[in-house]
PDB file of C-alpha atoms in Angstrom:
ATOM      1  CA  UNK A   1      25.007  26.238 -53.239  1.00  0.00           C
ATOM      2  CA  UNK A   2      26.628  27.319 -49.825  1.00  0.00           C
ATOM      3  CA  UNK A   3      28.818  25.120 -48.065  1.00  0.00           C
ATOM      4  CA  UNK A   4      26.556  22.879 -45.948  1.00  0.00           C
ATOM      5  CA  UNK A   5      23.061  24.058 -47.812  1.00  0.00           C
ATOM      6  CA  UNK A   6      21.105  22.307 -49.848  1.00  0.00           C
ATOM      7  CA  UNK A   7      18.498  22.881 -52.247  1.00  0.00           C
ATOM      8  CA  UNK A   8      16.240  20.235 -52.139  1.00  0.00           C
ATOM      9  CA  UNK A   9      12.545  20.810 -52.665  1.00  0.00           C
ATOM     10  CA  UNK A  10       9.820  21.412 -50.377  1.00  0.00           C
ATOM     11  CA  UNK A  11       9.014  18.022 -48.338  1.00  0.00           C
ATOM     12  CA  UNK A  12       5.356  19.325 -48.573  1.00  0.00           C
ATOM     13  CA  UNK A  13       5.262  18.717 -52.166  1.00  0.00           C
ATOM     14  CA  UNK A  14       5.925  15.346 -51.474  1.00  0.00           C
ATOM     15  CA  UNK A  15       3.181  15.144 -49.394  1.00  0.00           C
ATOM     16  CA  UNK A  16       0.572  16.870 -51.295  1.00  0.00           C
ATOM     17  CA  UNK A  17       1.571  14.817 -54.648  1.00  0.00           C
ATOM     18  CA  UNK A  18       1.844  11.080 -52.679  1.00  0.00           C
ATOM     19  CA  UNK A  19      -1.371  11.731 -50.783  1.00  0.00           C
ATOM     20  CA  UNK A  20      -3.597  13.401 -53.724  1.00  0.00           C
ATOM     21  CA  UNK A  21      -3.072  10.049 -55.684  1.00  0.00           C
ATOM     22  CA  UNK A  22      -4.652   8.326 -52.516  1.00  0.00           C
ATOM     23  CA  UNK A  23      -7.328  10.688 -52.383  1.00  0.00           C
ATOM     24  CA  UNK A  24      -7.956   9.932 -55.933  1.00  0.00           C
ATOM     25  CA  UNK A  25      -8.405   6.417 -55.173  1.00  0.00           C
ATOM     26  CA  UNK A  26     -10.170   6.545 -51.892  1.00  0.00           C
ATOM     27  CA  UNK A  27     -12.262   9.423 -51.587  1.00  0.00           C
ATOM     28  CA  UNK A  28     -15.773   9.795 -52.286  1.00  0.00           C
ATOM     29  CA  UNK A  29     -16.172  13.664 -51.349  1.00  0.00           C
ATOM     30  CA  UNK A  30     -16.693  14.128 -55.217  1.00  0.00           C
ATOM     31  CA  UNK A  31     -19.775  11.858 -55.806  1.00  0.00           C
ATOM     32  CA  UNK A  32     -20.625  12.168 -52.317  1.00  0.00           C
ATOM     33  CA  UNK A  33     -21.279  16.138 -52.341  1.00  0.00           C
ATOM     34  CA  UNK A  34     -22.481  15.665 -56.562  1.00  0.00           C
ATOM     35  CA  UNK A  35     -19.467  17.990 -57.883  1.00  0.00           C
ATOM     36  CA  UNK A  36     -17.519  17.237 -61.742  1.00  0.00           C
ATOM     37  CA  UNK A  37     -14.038  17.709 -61.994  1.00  0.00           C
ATOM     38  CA  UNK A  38     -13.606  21.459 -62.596  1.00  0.00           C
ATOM     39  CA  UNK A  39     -17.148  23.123 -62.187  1.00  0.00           C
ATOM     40  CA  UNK A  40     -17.459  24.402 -58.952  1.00  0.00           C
ATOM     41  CA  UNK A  41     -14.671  26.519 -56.581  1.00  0.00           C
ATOM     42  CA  UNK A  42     -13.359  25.426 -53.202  1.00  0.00           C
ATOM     43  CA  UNK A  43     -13.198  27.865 -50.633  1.00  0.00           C
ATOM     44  CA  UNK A  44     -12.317  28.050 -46.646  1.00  0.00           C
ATOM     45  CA  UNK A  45     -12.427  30.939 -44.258  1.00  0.00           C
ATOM     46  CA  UNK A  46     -11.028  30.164 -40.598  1.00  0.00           C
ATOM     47  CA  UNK A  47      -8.525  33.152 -40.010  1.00  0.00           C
ATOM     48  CA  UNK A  48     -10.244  35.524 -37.006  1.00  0.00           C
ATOM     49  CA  UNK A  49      -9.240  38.685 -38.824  1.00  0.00           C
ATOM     50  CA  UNK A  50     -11.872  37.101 -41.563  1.00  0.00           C
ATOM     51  CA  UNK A  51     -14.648  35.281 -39.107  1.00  0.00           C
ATOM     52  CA  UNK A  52     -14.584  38.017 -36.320  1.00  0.00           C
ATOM     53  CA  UNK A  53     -15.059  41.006 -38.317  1.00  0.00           C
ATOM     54  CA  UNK A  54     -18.951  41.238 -39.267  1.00  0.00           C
ATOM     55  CA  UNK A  55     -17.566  43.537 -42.233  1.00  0.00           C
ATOM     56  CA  UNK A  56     -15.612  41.310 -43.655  1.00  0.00           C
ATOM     57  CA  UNK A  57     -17.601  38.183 -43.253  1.00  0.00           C
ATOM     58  CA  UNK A  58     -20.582  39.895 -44.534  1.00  0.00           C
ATOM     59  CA  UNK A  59     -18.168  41.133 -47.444  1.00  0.00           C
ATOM     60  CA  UNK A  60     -16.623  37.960 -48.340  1.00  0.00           C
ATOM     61  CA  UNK A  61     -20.147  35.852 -48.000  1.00  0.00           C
ATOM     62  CA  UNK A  62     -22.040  38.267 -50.363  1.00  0.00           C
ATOM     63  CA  UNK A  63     -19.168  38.010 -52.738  1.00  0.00           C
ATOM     64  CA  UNK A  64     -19.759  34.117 -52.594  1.00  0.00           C
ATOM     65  CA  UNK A  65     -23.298  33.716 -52.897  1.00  0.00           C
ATOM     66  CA  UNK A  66     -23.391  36.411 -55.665  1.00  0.00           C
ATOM     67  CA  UNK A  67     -20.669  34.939 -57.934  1.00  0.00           C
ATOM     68  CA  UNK A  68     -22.460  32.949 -59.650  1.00  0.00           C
ATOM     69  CA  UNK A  69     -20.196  30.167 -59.460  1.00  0.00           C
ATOM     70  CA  UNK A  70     -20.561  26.742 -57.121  1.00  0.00           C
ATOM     71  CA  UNK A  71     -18.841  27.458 -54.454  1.00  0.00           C
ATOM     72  CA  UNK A  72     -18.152  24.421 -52.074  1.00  0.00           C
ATOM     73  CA  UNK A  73     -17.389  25.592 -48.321  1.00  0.00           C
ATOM     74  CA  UNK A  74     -16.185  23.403 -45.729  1.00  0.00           C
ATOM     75  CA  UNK A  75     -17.331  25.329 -42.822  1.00  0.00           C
ATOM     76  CA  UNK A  76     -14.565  25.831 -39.979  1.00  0.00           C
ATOM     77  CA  UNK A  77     -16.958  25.961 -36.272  1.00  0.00           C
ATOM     78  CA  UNK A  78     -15.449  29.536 -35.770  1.00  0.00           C
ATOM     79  CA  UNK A  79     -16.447  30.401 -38.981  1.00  0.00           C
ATOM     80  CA  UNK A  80     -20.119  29.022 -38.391  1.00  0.00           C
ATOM     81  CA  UNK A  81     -20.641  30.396 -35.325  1.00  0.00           C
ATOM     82  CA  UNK A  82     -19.738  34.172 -36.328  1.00  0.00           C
ATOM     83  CA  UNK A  83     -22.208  33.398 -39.890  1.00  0.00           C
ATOM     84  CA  UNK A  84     -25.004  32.164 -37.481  1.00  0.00           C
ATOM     85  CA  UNK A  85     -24.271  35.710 -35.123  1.00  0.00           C
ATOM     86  CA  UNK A  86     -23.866  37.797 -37.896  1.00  0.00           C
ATOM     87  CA  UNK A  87     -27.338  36.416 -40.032  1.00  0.00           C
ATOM     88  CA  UNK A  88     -25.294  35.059 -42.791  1.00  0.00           C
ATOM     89  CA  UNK A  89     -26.081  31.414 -42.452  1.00  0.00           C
ATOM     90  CA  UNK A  90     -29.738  31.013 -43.897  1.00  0.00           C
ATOM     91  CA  UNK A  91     -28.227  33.489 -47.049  1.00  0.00           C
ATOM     92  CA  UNK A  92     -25.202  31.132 -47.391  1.00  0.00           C
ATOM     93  CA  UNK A  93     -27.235  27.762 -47.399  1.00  0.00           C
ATOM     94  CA  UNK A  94     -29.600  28.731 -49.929  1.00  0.00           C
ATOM     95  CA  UNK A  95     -26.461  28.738 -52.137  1.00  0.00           C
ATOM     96  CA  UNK A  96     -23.391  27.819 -51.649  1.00  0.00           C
ATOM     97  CA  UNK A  97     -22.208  23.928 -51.098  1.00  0.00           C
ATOM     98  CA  UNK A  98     -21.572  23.956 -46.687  1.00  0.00           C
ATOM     99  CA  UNK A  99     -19.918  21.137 -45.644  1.00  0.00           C
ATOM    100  CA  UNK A 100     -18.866  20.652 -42.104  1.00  0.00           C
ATOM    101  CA  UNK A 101     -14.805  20.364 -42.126  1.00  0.00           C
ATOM    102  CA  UNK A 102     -13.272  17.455 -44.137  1.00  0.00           C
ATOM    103  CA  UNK A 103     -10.649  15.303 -43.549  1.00  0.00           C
ATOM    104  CA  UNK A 104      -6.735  15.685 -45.469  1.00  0.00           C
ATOM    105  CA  UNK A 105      -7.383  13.015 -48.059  1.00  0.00           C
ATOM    106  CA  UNK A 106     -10.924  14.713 -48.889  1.00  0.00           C
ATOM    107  CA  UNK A 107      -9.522  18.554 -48.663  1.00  0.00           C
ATOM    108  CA  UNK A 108      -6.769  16.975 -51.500  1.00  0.00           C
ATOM    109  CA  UNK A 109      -9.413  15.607 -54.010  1.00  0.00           C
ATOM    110  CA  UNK A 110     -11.760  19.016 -53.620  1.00  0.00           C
ATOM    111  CA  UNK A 111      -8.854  21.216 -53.768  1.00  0.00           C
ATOM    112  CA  UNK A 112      -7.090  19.433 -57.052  1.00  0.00           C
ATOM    113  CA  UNK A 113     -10.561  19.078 -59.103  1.00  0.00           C
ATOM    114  CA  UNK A 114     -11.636  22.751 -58.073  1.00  0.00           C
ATOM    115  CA  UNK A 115     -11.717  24.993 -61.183  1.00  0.00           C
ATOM    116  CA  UNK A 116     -10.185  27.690 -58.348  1.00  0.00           C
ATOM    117  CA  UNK A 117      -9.907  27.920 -54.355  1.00  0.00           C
ATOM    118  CA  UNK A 118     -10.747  30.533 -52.756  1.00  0.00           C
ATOM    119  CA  UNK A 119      -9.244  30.903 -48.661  1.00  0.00           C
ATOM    120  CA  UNK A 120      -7.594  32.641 -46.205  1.00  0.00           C
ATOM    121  CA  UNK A 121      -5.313  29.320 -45.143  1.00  0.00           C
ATOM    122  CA  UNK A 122      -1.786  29.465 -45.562  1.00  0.00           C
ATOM    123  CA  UNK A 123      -1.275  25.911 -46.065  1.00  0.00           C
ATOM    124  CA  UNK A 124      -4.446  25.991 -48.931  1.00  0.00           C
ATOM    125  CA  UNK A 125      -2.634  28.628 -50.650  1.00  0.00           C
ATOM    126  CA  UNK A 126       0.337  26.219 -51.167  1.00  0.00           C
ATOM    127  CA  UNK A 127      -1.581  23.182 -52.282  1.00  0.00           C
ATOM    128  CA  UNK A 128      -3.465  24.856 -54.690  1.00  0.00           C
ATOM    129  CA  UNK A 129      -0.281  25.918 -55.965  1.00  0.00           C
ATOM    130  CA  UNK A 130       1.435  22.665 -56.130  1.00  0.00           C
ATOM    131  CA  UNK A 131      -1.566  21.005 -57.023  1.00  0.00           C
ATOM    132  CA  UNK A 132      -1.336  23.754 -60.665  1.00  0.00           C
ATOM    133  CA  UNK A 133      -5.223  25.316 -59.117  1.00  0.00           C
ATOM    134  CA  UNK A 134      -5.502  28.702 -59.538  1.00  0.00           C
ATOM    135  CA  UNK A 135      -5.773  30.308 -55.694  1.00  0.00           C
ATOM    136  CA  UNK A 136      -7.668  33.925 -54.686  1.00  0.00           C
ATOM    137  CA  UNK A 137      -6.377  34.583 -51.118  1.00  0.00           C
ATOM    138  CA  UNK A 138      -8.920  36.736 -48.752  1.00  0.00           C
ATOM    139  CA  UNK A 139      -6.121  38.503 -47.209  1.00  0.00           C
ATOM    140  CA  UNK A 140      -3.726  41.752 -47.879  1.00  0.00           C
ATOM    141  CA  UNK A 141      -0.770  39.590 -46.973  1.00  0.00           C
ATOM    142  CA  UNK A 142       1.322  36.192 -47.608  1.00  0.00           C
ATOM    143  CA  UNK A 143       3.742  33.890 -46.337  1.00  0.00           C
ATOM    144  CA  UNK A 144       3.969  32.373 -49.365  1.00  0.00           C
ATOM    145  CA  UNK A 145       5.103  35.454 -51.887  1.00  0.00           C
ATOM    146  CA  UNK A 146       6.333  33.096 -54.355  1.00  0.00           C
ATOM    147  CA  UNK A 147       3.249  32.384 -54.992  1.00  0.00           C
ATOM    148  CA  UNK A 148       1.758  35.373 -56.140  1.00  0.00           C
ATOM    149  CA  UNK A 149       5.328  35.824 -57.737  1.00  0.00           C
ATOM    150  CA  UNK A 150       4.895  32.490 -59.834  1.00  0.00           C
ATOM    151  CA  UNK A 151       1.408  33.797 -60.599  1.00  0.00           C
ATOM    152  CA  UNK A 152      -0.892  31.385 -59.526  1.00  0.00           C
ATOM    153  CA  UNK A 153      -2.249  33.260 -56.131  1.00  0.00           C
ATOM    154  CA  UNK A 154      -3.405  36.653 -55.895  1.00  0.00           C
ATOM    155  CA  UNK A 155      -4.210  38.676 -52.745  1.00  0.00           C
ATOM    156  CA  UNK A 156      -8.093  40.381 -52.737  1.00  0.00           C
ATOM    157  CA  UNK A 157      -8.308  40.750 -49.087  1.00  0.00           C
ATOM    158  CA  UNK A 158     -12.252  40.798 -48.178  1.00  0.00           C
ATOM    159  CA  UNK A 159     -13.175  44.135 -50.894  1.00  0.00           C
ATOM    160  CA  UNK A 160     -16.306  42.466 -52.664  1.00  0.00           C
ATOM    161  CA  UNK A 161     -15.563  44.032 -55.728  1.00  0.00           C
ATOM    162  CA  UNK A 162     -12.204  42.519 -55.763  1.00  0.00           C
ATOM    163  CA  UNK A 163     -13.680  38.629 -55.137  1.00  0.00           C
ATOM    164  CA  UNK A 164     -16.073  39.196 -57.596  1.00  0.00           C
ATOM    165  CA  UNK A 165     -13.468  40.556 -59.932  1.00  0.00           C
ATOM    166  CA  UNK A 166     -11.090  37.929 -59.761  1.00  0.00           C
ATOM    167  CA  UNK A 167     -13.417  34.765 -59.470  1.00  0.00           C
ATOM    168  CA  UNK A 168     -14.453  36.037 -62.593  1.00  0.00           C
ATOM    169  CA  UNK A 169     -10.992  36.701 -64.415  1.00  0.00           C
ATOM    170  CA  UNK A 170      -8.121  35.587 -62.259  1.00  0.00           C
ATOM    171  CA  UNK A 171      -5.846  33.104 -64.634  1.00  0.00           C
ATOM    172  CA  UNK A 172      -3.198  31.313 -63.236  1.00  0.00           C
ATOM    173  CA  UNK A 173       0.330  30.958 -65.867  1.00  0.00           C
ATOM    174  CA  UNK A 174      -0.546  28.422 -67.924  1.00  0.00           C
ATOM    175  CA  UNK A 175       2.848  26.455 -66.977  1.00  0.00           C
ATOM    176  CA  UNK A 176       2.464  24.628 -63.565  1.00  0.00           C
ATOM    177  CA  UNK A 177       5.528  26.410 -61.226  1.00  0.00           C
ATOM    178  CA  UNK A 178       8.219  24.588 -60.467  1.00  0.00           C
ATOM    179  CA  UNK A 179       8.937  26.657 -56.801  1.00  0.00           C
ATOM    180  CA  UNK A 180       8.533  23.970 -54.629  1.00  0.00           C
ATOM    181  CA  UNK A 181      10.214  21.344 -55.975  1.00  0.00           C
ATOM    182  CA  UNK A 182       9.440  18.093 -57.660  1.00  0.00           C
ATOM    183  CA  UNK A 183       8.222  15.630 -55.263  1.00  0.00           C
ATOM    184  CA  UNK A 184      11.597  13.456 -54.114  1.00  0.00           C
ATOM    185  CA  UNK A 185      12.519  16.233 -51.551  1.00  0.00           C
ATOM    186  CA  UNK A 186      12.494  13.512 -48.979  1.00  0.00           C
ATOM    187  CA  UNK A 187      15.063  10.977 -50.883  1.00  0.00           C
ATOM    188  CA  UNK A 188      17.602  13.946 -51.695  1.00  0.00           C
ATOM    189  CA  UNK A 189      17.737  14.830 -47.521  1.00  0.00           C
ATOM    190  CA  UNK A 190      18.018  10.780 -46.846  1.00  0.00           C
ATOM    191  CA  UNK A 191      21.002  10.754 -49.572  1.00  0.00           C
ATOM    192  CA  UNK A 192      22.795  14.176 -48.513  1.00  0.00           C
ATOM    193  CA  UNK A 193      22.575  12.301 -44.374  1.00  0.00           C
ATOM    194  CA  UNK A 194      23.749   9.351 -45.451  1.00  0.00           C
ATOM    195  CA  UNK A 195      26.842  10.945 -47.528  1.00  0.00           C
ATOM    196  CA  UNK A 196      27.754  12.835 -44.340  1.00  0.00           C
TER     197      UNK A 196
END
């Protein structure tokens, strides 16, 4: 420790793991959309590198639908209006799960039953993470290296070899990472403020 820093967590952690237990309780997005715990993938696309690209819609859509997998797809209204412009809609419907967007408490329970998420969010990328969910980001790039370092996220970008290829074999460690913390974050900032 330096002088004056602390290591304390990630107050996101204690987010994800206090709200997930509500979710648990409270939402119905599992019975509601038919889904068991573990048999189908999450995924979301929103970033405009992704939605305004025809190529790597198309790409990343054909890599969905010919996966094999469920794939359940909250549809972001970017995202749906470039699928509708670029004739990927019908194709998509006929076989993946589309959802219009959910709320938090929903996203949680989808995201911590998926058997693996599949997204170009940087905040997803995390909470798969922290929720131990194996994550295959649609992107060349992260914010969140550790990530990929702790081995539970690897980059594709929108290659449809490279979906297919890792919805099929991608593994996260079998040991949940510890990188963000442990959930009490919040209480060790209260107690170093209060020492001060």
């Amino acid at each position: 420790m330096t002088n004056g820093v602390h290591n304390v967590g990630d107050v996101i952690m204690d987010a994800v793991l206090y709200n997930s237990k509500i979710a648990e309780e409270k939402s119905t997005i599992l019975e509601d959309l038919k889904l068991e715990v573990g048999q189908y993938l999450l995924a979301t696309i929103h970033r405009a590198s992704n939605t305004d690209s025809r190529q790597n819609l198309t790409s990343i859509i054909n890599a969905f639908v010919d996966c094999g997998d469920k794939i359940v797809f909250p549809v972001h209204p970017r995202t749906a209006k470039y699928m509708e412009q670029y004739g990927l809609w019908e194709k998509a419907n006929a076989n993946l799960v589309l959802t219009p967007p959910v709320g938090y408490l929903d996203m949680l329970k989808l995201t911590a039953n998926a058997k693996k998420v599949l997204t170009d969010s940087g905040g997803l990328q995390k909470e798969a993470c922290m929720l131990g969910v194996p994550c295959i980001t649609l992107r060349e790039n992260t914010e969140w290296v550790e990530t990929v370092e702790g081995g539970w996220n690897v980059l594709v970008g929108t290659e449809y070899g490279k979906i297919l290829e890792k919805i099929a074999d991608f593994k996260s460690n079998s040991t949940k990472a510890d990188i963000f913390g442990d959930g009490n974050a919040s209480g060790r900032i209260c107690e170093i403020l209060y020492m001060q």
